[in-house]
Tab-separated table of C-alpha atoms in Angstrom:
chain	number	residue	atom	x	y	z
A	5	UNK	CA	-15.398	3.949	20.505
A	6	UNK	CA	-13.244	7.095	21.715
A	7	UNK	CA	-10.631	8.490	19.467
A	8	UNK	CA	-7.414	8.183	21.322
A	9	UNK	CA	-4.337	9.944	19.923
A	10	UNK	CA	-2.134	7.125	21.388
A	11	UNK	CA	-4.592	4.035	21.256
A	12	UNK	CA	-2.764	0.960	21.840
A	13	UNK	CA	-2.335	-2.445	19.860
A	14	UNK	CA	-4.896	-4.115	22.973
A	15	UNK	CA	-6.924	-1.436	22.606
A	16	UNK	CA	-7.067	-2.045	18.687
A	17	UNK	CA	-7.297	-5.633	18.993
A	18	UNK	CA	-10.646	-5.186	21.299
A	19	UNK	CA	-11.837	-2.862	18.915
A	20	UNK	CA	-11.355	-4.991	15.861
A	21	UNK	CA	-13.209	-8.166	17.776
A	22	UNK	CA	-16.110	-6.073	18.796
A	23	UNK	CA	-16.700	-4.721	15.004
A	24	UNK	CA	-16.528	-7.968	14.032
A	25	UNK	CA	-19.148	-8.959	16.292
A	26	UNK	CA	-21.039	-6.255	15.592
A	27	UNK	CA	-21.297	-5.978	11.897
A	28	UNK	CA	-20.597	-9.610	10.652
A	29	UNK	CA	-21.550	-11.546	13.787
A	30	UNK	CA	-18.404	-13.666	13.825
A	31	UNK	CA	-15.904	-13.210	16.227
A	32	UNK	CA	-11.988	-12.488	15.233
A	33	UNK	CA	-9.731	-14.652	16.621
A	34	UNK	CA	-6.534	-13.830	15.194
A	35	UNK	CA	-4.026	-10.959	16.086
A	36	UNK	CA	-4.425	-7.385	15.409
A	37	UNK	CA	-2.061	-4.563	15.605
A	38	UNK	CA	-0.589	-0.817	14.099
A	39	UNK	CA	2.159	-1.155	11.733
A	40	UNK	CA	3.922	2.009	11.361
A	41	UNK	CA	5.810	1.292	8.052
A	42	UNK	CA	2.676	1.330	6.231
A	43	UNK	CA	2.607	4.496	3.933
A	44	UNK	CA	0.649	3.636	0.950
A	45	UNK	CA	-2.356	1.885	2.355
A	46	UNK	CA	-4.532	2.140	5.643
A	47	UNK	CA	-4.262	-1.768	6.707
A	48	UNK	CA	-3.190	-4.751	5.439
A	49	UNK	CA	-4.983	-8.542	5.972
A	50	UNK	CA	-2.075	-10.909	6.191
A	51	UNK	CA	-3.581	-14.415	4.355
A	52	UNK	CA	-1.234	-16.930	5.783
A	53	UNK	CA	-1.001	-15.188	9.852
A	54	UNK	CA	-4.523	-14.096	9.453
A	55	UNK	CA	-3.163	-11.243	11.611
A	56	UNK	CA	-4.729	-7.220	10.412
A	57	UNK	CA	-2.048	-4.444	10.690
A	58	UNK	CA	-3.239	-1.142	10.915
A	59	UNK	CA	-1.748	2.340	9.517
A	60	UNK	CA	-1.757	4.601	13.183
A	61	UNK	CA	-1.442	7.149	10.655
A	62	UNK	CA	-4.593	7.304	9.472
A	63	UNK	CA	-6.063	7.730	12.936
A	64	UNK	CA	-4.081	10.766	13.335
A	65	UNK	CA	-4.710	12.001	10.357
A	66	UNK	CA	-8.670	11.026	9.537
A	67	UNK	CA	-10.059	10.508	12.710
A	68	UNK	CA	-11.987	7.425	14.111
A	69	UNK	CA	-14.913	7.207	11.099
A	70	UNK	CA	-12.075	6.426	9.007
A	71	UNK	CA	-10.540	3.729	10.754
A	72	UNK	CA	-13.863	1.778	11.391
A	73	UNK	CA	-14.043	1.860	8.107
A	74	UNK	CA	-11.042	0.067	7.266
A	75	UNK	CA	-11.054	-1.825	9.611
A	76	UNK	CA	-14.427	-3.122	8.183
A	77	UNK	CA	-12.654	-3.750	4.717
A	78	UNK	CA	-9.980	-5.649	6.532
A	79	UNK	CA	-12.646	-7.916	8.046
A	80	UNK	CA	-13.674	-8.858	4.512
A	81	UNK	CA	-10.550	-10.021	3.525
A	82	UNK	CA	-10.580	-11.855	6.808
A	83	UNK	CA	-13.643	-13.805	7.139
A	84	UNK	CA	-14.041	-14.613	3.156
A	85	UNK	CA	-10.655	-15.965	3.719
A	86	UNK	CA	-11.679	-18.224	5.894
A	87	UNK	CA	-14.900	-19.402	4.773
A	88	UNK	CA	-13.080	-20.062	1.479
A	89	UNK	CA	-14.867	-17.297	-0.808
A	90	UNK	CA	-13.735	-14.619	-3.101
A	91	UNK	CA	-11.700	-12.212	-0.855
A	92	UNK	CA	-10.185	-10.280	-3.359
A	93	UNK	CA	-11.047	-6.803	-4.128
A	94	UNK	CA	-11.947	-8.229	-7.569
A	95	UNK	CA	-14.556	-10.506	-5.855
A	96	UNK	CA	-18.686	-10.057	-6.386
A	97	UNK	CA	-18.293	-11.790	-2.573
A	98	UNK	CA	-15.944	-8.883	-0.894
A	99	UNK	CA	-17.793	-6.266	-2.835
A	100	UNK	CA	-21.074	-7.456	-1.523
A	101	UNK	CA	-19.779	-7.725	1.528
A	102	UNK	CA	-18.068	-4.551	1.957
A	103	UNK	CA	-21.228	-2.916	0.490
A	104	UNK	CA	-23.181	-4.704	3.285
A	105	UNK	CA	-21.558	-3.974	6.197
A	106	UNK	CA	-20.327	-0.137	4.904
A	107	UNK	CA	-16.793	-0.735	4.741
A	108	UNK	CA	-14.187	1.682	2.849
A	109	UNK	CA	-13.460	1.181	-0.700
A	110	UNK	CA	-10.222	3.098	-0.708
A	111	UNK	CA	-8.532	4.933	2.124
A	112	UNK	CA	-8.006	8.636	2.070
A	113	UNK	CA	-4.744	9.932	1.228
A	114	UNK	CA	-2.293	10.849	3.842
A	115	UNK	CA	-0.978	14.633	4.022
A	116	UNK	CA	2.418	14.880	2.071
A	117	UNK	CA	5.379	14.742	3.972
A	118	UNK	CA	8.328	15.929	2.868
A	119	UNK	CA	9.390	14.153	-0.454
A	120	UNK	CA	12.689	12.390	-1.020
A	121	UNK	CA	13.245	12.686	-4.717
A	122	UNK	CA	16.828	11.783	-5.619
A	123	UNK	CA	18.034	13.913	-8.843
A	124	UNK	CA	18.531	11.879	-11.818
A	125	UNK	CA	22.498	11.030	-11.935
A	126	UNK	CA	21.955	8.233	-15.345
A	127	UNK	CA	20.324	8.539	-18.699
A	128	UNK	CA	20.262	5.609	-21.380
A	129	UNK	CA	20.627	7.124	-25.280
A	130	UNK	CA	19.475	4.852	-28.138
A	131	UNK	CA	22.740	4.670	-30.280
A	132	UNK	CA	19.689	4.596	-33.432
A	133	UNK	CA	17.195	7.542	-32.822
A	134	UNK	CA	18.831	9.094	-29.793
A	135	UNK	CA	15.657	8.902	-27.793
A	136	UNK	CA	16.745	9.724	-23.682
A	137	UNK	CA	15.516	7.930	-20.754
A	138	UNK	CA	16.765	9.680	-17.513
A	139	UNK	CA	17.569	7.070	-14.171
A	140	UNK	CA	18.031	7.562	-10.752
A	141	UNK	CA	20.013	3.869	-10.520
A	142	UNK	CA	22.730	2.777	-12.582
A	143	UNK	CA	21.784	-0.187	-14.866
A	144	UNK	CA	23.052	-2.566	-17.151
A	145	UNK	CA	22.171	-0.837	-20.346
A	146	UNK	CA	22.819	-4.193	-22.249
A	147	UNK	CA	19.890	-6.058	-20.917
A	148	UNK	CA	17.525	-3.326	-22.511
A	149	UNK	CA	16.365	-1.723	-26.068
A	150	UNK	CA	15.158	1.742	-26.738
A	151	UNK	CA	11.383	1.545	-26.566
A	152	UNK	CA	10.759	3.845	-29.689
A	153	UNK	CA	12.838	2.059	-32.343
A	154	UNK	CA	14.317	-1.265	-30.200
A	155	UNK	CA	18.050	0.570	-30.847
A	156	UNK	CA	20.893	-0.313	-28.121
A	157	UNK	CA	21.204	2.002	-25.357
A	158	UNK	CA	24.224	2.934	-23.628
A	159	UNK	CA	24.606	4.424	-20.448
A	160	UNK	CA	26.000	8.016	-19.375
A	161	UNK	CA	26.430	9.970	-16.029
A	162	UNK	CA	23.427	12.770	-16.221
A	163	UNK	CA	24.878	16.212	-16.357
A	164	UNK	CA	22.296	18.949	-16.772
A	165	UNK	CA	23.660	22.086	-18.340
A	166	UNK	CA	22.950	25.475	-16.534
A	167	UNK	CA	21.564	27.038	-19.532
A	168	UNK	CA	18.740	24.497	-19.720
A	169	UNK	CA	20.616	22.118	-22.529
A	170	UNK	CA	21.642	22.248	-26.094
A	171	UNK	CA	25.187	22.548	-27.893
């Protein structure tokens, strides 16, 4: 198989039935496509669709080698699925399996694109030991206890002093 910077879901979808073929001699019947909103993981196995979504991410970013290899995992999930044995990663089936036909464990990690990290606007103080937990999100402050000595928190708008903190 030829690494193609702009493979298509067809082309995916022959390429997932022909490793299937090839490495667990059962064909694939369902769907198969690239799901773009993936960030965390290189493909997902959909249990009640039966349908495989692939990152397209990974392919840019890993190559071909790395793909076939989750794809394999994928497979797995698939076809234990359906013959009804342990899919899960968990499972003495899926890691035999995955062993057997060389599949990927994990994925590699994706280069870092810019991160969106808000600056924390809350923090929760323990009326008791005046312990600080900083938030991003309001919350209802009621609903929770201080984790060090179970005190009630209450909730503040963050305000960072310029001089690092301190009265």
């Amino acid at each position: 198989m030829q690494a193609k910077p702009n493979m298509t879901d067809a082309e995916l979808q022959q390429w997932i039935e022909n490793v299937s073929l090839e490495h667990f001699g059962i064909p694939f019947r369902h769907r198969a496509f690239f799901n773009g909103r993936l960030r965390s993981t290189g493909g997902r196995y959909a249990l009640r669709s039966h349908h495989i979504e692939i990152n397209p991410h990974q392919l840019e970013a890993h190559g071909i080698e790395a793909v076939e290899g989750i794809i394999k995992h994928e497979l797995c999930h698939y076809h234990l699925h359906i013959a009804g044995r342990g899919y899960r990663h968990r499972d003495a089936d899926f890691k035999l399996l995955l062993a057997k036909v060389g599949g990927s464990r994990y994925c590699q990690a994706l280069p870092d694109k810019v991160k969106r990290t808000l600056p924390f606007k809350y923090k929760l103080i323990c009326c008791d030991c005046g312990m600080e937990y900083k938030r991003k999100r309001r919350m209802d402050a009621s609903r929770y206890r201080c984790g060090r000595c179970a005190g009630k928190l209450r909730l503040e708008e963050f305000k960072e002093s310029a001089d690092g903190g301190g009265a």
